[in-house]
Short mmCIF file of C-alpha atoms and ligand atoms in Angstrom, two decimals:
data_model
loop_
_atom_site.label_atom_id
_atom_site.label_comp_id
_atom_site.label_asym_id
_atom_site.label_seq_id
_atom_site.Cartn_x
_atom_site.Cartn_y
_atom_site.Cartn_z
CA MET A 1 14.07 7.18 -11.99
CA TRP A 2 11.75 4.58 -10.26
CA LEU A 3 14.28 2.43 -9.09
CA TRP A 4 14.98 2.94 -5.38
CA SER A 5 12.53 4.89 -3.27
CA SER A 6 13.54 3.51 -0.28
CA LEU A 7 17.34 3.11 -0.64
CA GLY A 8 17.72 6.33 1.28
CA SER A 9 16.45 4.39 4.22
CA THR A 10 18.46 1.13 4.09
CA ARG A 11 20.81 2.02 6.65
CA GLY A 12 18.96 0.13 9.34
CA LEU A 13 17.58 -2.69 7.50
CA GLN A 14 18.08 -6.35 8.33
CA PRO A 15 20.24 -7.98 5.56
CA PRO A 16 17.36 -10.11 4.19
CA ILE A 17 15.28 -6.95 3.62
CA LEU A 18 18.17 -5.17 2.36
CA ARG A 19 18.84 -8.12 -0.21
CA TYR A 20 15.18 -8.35 -1.34
CA CYS A 21 15.18 -4.70 -1.80
CA GLU A 22 18.41 -4.69 -3.93
CA ASP A 23 17.31 -7.72 -5.76
CA GLN A 24 14.00 -6.03 -6.74
CA ILE A 25 16.12 -3.21 -7.96
CA ARG A 26 18.44 -5.01 -9.94
CA GLY A 27 15.45 -6.97 -11.45
CA THR A 28 13.82 -3.55 -12.84
CA PRO A 29 15.20 -2.93 -16.35
CA PRO A 30 16.11 0.69 -16.80
CA ALA A 31 14.98 1.07 -20.48
CA PRO A 32 11.28 0.55 -20.16
CA VAL A 33 11.15 2.18 -16.77
CA SER A 34 12.63 5.44 -18.00
CA LYS A 35 10.72 5.83 -21.05
CA GLY A 36 7.20 4.21 -20.19
CA CYS A 37 6.16 5.64 -16.85
CA VAL A 38 5.66 9.34 -17.63
CA PRO A 39 1.83 9.38 -17.33
CA ASP A 40 0.98 11.85 -19.96
CA ASN A 41 -2.63 10.02 -20.75
CA ASP A 42 -5.31 8.37 -19.31
CA LEU A 43 -3.39 6.63 -16.58
CA ALA A 44 -4.86 5.96 -13.03
CA HIS A 45 -2.18 5.48 -10.68
CA TRP A 46 -2.18 4.87 -6.90
CA VAL A 47 0.59 5.38 -4.12
CA LEU A 48 0.58 4.38 -0.52
CA LEU A 49 3.23 2.92 1.97
CA LEU A 50 3.68 -0.48 3.12
CA ARG A 51 0.95 -2.60 4.81
CA MET A 52 -1.69 0.31 4.41
CA GLY A 53 -3.93 -1.58 2.02
CA THR A 54 -2.04 -1.91 -1.15
CA ILE A 55 -3.35 -5.13 -2.31
CA TRP A 56 -6.94 -4.21 -1.69
CA PHE A 57 -6.59 -1.07 -3.84
CA GLN A 58 -4.71 -3.28 -6.67
CA GLN A 59 -7.85 -5.48 -6.52
CA LEU A 60 -10.37 -2.87 -6.51
CA LEU A 61 -8.97 -0.61 -9.47
CA SER A 62 -8.63 -3.59 -11.61
CA LEU A 63 -12.06 -4.55 -10.91
CA ILE A 64 -13.45 -0.90 -11.57
CA TYR A 65 -11.71 -0.74 -14.99
CA PHE A 66 -11.50 -4.02 -16.55
CA GLU A 67 -14.59 -6.11 -17.18
CA GLU A 68 -12.90 -9.46 -17.37
CA HIS A 69 -11.59 -9.05 -13.95
CA HIS A 70 -14.97 -8.29 -12.17
CA LYS A 71 -16.79 -10.78 -14.36
CA GLY A 72 -14.25 -13.45 -13.31
CA THR A 73 -13.13 -14.28 -16.86
CA GLY A 74 -9.42 -12.85 -16.74
CA LYS A 75 -6.70 -15.04 -14.97
CA LEU A 76 -4.03 -12.55 -14.13
CA GLN A 77 -3.01 -12.14 -10.63
CA THR A 78 -3.89 -8.85 -8.85
CA MET A 79 -0.43 -7.79 -8.79
CA ASP A 80 0.12 -8.34 -12.48
CA ARG A 81 -3.11 -6.06 -13.28
CA VAL A 82 -1.69 -3.20 -11.24
CA PRO A 83 2.08 -4.00 -11.12
CA PHE A 84 4.30 -2.15 -8.76
CA PHE A 85 6.67 0.59 -10.35
CA LYS A 86 9.61 -0.34 -8.23
CA TYR A 87 9.38 -4.25 -8.36
CA ASN A 88 9.11 -4.71 -11.79
CA CYS A 89 9.88 -8.66 -11.69
CA GLN A 90 8.03 -9.56 -14.80
CA LYS A 91 10.23 -7.04 -16.85
CA VAL A 92 7.13 -5.69 -18.32
CA ASP A 93 7.51 -2.32 -20.50
CA PHE A 94 5.30 -0.26 -18.59
CA GLY A 95 4.74 2.15 -21.54
CA GLU A 96 3.22 -0.87 -23.57
CA ARG A 97 0.37 -1.75 -20.88
CA PRO A 98 -3.13 -1.46 -21.95
CA SER A 99 -4.98 1.82 -21.10
CA PRO A 100 -5.87 2.86 -18.61
CA ARG A 101 -2.47 2.05 -16.98
CA LEU A 102 -2.65 1.25 -13.78
CA PHE A 103 0.10 1.07 -11.11
CA SER A 104 0.87 0.89 -7.50
CA THR A 105 4.03 2.17 -5.81
CA HIS A 106 4.93 3.06 -1.95
CA LEU A 107 7.35 6.03 -3.58
CA SER A 108 7.71 9.23 -1.79
CA TYR A 109 6.47 12.17 -3.67
CA TYR A 110 9.63 13.44 -4.78
CA LEU A 111 10.71 10.22 -6.38
CA VAL A 112 7.93 9.67 -8.70
CA PRO A 113 8.19 10.74 -12.39
CA SER A 114 7.80 14.57 -12.90
CA GLY A 115 4.89 13.81 -15.51
CA LEU A 116 2.50 13.09 -12.57
CA LYS A 117 2.55 16.68 -12.26
CA ASN A 118 0.81 17.60 -15.27
CA LYS A 119 -2.42 16.28 -13.27
CA LYS A 120 -3.73 13.84 -16.07
CA ALA A 121 -2.95 10.90 -13.98
CA LYS A 122 -5.14 10.42 -10.99
CA ILE A 123 -3.27 9.32 -7.78
CA ILE A 124 -5.17 7.90 -4.81
CA TYR A 125 -3.06 7.74 -1.42
CA VAL A 126 -4.39 5.19 0.82
CA TYR A 127 -3.53 5.68 4.39
CA ARG A 128 -4.20 3.61 7.49
CA ASN A 129 -3.68 4.35 11.41
CA LEU A 130 -0.15 3.74 12.02
CA LYS A 131 -0.46 1.40 14.94
CA ASP A 132 -2.30 -1.15 12.72
CA VAL A 133 0.18 -0.67 10.01
CA MET A 134 3.09 -1.12 12.45
CA CYS A 135 1.64 -4.44 13.61
CA SER A 136 0.80 -5.68 10.17
CA TYR A 137 4.25 -4.64 9.14
CA PHE A 138 5.66 -6.80 12.00
CA HIS A 139 3.79 -9.93 10.80
CA PHE A 140 4.63 -9.43 7.21
CA ALA A 141 8.37 -9.26 8.13
CA LYS A 142 8.09 -12.08 10.37
CA ASN A 143 6.42 -14.34 7.81
CA VAL A 144 8.58 -13.43 4.98
CA MET A 145 11.94 -12.54 6.07
CA LEU A 146 13.76 -15.61 6.88
CA GLN A 147 16.21 -13.96 9.32
CA PHE A 148 13.84 -11.47 10.92
CA THR A 149 14.17 -12.00 14.46
CA SER A 150 13.27 -8.72 16.00
CA THR A 151 11.00 -8.84 18.91
CA PHE A 152 7.89 -6.50 18.72
CA GLU A 153 9.56 -3.88 20.77
CA GLU A 154 12.69 -3.81 18.77
CA PHE A 155 10.45 -3.63 15.46
CA MET A 156 8.70 -0.64 16.95
CA LYS A 157 12.03 1.20 17.50
CA GLN A 158 13.14 0.71 14.11
CA PHE A 159 9.71 1.32 12.45
CA LEU A 160 9.26 4.71 14.34
CA ASN A 161 12.75 5.69 13.24
CA GLY A 162 12.12 4.98 9.61
CA ARG A 163 14.58 1.98 9.58
CA VAL A 164 12.43 -0.13 7.60
CA LEU A 165 11.67 -0.64 3.69
CA GLU A 166 9.99 2.16 2.42
CA SER A 167 11.22 4.63 4.96
CA LEU A 168 9.43 6.94 7.71
CA TRP A 169 5.80 7.08 7.74
CA PHE A 170 5.71 10.33 9.07
CA ASP A 171 7.70 11.94 6.23
CA HIS A 172 6.04 10.07 3.78
CA ILE A 173 2.37 10.91 4.31
CA ARG A 174 3.32 14.65 5.06
CA GLY A 175 5.38 14.78 2.16
CA TRP A 176 2.45 13.75 -0.22
CA TYR A 177 -0.10 15.81 1.73
CA GLU A 178 1.95 18.93 1.74
CA HIS A 179 2.65 18.59 -1.94
CA LYS A 180 -0.85 17.77 -2.96
CA SER A 181 -1.46 20.60 -4.95
CA LEU A 182 0.93 19.56 -7.33
CA PHE A 183 -0.79 16.47 -8.07
CA ASN A 184 -4.36 15.15 -9.16
CA ILE A 185 -4.66 13.17 -5.87
CA GLN A 186 -7.39 11.75 -3.53
CA PHE A 187 -6.61 10.63 -0.14
CA LEU A 188 -8.57 7.55 1.19
CA MET A 189 -8.61 6.25 4.58
CA TYR A 190 -8.22 2.35 4.97
CA GLU A 191 -10.81 2.39 7.99
CA GLU A 192 -13.45 4.38 6.06
CA MET A 193 -13.08 1.59 3.46
CA LYS A 194 -13.44 -0.99 6.13
CA LYS A 195 -16.74 0.71 7.68
CA ASP A 196 -18.39 1.81 4.50
CA LEU A 197 -17.29 -0.30 1.44
CA ARG A 198 -19.68 0.43 -0.72
CA GLY A 199 -19.97 4.26 -0.12
CA SER A 200 -15.99 4.35 -0.38
CA VAL A 201 -16.16 2.47 -3.79
CA LEU A 202 -18.54 5.04 -5.00
CA LYS A 203 -16.37 7.77 -3.87
CA ILE A 204 -13.50 6.34 -5.68
CA CYS A 205 -15.72 5.86 -8.87
CA LYS A 206 -16.59 9.48 -8.62
CA PHE A 207 -12.86 10.53 -8.43
CA LEU A 208 -11.88 8.25 -11.22
CA GLY A 209 -14.97 9.39 -13.56
CA LYS A 210 -16.19 5.92 -13.52
CA GLU A 211 -19.77 4.78 -13.46
CA LEU A 212 -20.55 1.41 -12.55
CA SER A 213 -24.06 -0.34 -13.28
CA GLU A 214 -25.91 -1.75 -9.99
CA GLU A 215 -25.02 -5.11 -11.23
CA ASP A 216 -21.25 -4.27 -11.72
CA MET A 217 -21.12 -2.45 -8.45
CA ASP A 218 -22.23 -5.17 -6.70
CA ALA A 219 -19.86 -7.65 -8.33
CA VAL A 220 -17.07 -5.23 -7.44
CA VAL A 221 -18.02 -4.77 -3.78
CA ARG A 222 -18.24 -8.29 -3.31
CA GLN A 223 -14.88 -9.15 -4.54
CA VAL A 224 -12.98 -6.69 -2.60
CA THR A 225 -14.20 -7.84 0.95
CA PHE A 226 -11.51 -9.37 2.84
CA GLU A 227 -13.25 -12.59 3.11
CA ASN A 228 -13.46 -12.87 -0.52
CA MET A 229 -9.84 -12.04 -1.28
CA LYS A 230 -8.27 -14.19 1.42
CA TYR A 231 -9.54 -17.36 -0.48
CA ASP A 232 -9.11 -15.97 -3.97
CA PRO A 233 -5.63 -17.42 -5.32
CA LEU A 234 -5.45 -14.64 -8.04
CA ALA A 235 -6.07 -11.91 -5.16
CA ASN A 236 -4.30 -13.00 -1.97
CA TYR A 237 -0.54 -13.24 -2.95
CA ASP A 238 -0.02 -16.15 -1.20
CA ASN A 239 1.37 -18.14 -4.30
CA ILE A 240 2.87 -15.23 -6.01
CA ILE A 241 5.36 -14.27 -3.15
CA THR A 242 6.88 -17.69 -3.12
CA THR A 243 6.73 -18.41 -6.63
CA GLU A 244 7.74 -14.79 -8.10
CA TYR A 245 9.56 -13.16 -5.17
CA GLY A 246 11.14 -16.54 -4.01
CA MET A 247 10.17 -16.05 -0.46
CA ASN A 248 9.27 -18.24 2.25
CA VAL A 249 5.85 -17.27 3.37
CA LYS A 250 4.88 -18.61 6.66
CA GLY A 251 1.42 -16.75 7.42
CA HIS A 252 -0.90 -15.09 5.07
CA PHE A 253 -0.38 -11.86 3.22
CA LEU A 254 -3.81 -11.04 3.96
CA ARG A 255 -3.85 -11.49 7.77
CA LYS A 256 -6.52 -10.06 9.81
CA GLY A 257 -7.97 -6.93 7.82
CA THR A 258 -9.24 -5.40 10.89
CA ILE A 259 -9.20 -1.86 12.82
CA GLY A 260 -7.48 -1.82 16.33
CA ASP A 261 -5.44 -5.31 16.16
CA TRP A 262 -2.73 -3.09 17.67
CA LYS A 263 -4.46 -3.60 20.98
CA ASN A 264 -3.42 -7.00 20.83
CA HIS A 265 0.11 -6.19 20.33
CA MET A 266 1.14 -2.97 22.37
CA THR A 267 1.46 -2.59 26.07
CA VAL A 268 0.21 0.38 27.66
CA GLU A 269 3.82 1.59 28.04
CA GLN A 270 4.42 1.07 24.35
CA ASN A 271 1.03 2.66 23.40
CA GLU A 272 1.93 5.73 25.55
CA ARG A 273 5.35 6.03 24.09
CA PHE A 274 3.97 5.71 20.48
CA ASP A 275 1.36 8.50 21.35
CA LYS A 276 3.72 10.84 22.37
CA ILE A 277 5.74 10.30 18.96
CA PHE A 278 2.84 10.55 16.89
CA GLN A 279 1.67 13.71 18.53
CA ARG A 280 5.02 15.39 18.10
CA GLU A 281 5.41 14.34 14.39
CA MET A 282 1.95 14.65 13.36
CA LYS A 283 1.09 17.83 15.18
CA ASP A 284 -1.07 20.02 13.31
CA PHE A 285 -1.63 17.38 10.46
CA PRO A 286 -5.16 17.81 8.98
CA LEU A 287 -6.15 14.37 8.03
CA LYS A 288 -8.11 12.38 10.53
CA PHE A 289 -7.16 8.81 11.69
CA ILE A 290 -9.35 6.02 13.11
CA TRP A 291 -7.75 3.81 15.74
CA ASP A 292 -10.65 2.08 17.02
CA VAL A 293 -13.47 -0.01 15.16
CA ASN A 294 -16.07 1.92 17.20
CA GLU A 295 -14.60 5.37 16.36
CA ASP A 296 -16.36 7.41 13.57
N1 PPS B 1 -9.85 -6.48 1.48
C1 PPS B 1 -9.55 -6.05 2.56
N2 PPS B 1 -10.02 -5.81 3.57
C2 PPS B 1 -9.23 -5.35 4.49
N3 PPS B 1 -7.97 -5.29 4.96
C3 PPS B 1 -7.08 -5.66 3.76
C4 PPS B 1 -7.69 -6.21 2.40
N4 PPS B 1 -7.03 -6.70 1.69
C5 PPS B 1 -5.71 -6.53 2.31
N5 PPS B 1 -5.95 -6.01 3.63
C6 PPS B 1 -4.89 -5.88 4.47
O1 PPS B 1 -4.19 -4.93 4.16
C7 PPS B 1 -2.64 -5.16 4.72
C8 PPS B 1 -1.88 -5.50 3.72
O2 PPS B 1 -1.29 -4.27 3.18
P1 PPS B 1 -0.56 -4.02 1.99
O3 PPS B 1 -1.37 -4.72 0.72
O4 PPS B 1 -0.34 -2.51 1.77
O5 PPS B 1 0.82 -4.88 1.99
S1 PPS B 1 2.32 -4.67 1.19
O6 PPS B 1 2.57 -2.97 1.60
O7 PPS B 1 1.90 -4.60 -0.21
O8 PPS B 1 3.07 -5.59 1.89
C9 PPS B 1 -3.10 -6.46 5.58
O9 PPS B 1 -3.32 -6.13 6.94
P2 PPS B 1 -3.30 -6.83 8.27
O10 PPS B 1 -4.42 -8.08 8.00
O11 PPS B 1 -3.74 -6.08 9.27
O12 PPS B 1 -1.83 -7.47 8.18
C10 PPS B 1 -4.17 -6.97 4.89
O13 PPS B 1 -4.76 -7.82 5.37
#
């Protein structure tokens, strides 16, 4: 049931992206996935779309829940601490994972197991301003997809038409938001995390019902800073993408981690075109977005 959240949107994919997607799908064993993923106990689960801060929250949740990670004694890669439902490269039986089971996914709301609707599992949906998501995604594609040759302009058109892995952002966020009453879900803004990391971690702990000592809180906050994660080989994905996904990474998975980098990419004309589409698609959408580092 988990195997292909984005196949509906593969029509416009570049062949390497499509192959990557298909390879991941083929690599996922049906049996453990179908019997193990229905969250009926103390599972904490979170969800988001590409380049919105997945790795950040994988790291954060693993540190909040597991002492061996925030004390630095565990040696698991972040991706293995909070595995992706869809890309089960290690062929792990999800049902056998230690409690609380933490997962990440980019799936749309209608593709997740119906067990999530019993509301015992907690879901965190991380969202980020779409211009920065698009720029981050462009670099990611350029750096990991061997045959990716699109210009920024070409990519922007593809992206805004949902012809990228994980489909159309507008539908994804709207879908989750409009169906939020079906789930036990908290929406969190990437930019809010950037601006007030400690305050955001406290908010997340409150939602998860976790109380950390001052000392543990300090350790968690320190370890989820961009600067720490970028140079932590367990957290930065740089090795894992090459060794486990067989991709040829040119840049870094953790690239800039800033708010407003889109200003370094988009022309005035592209920005105006983007704004028109965004306003049309997100009209009356209640969540706020932060586009600039100086914005509150
Ligand atoms: N700790 C921390 N602080 C601030 N920003 C961070 C952090 N960790 C990851 N990031 C940034 O998140 C972007 C990657 O998003 P994802 O992890 O969702 O990517 S993916 O969907 O799993 O490919 C990517 O954004 P860009 O730097 O703008 O490309 C990462 O740098």
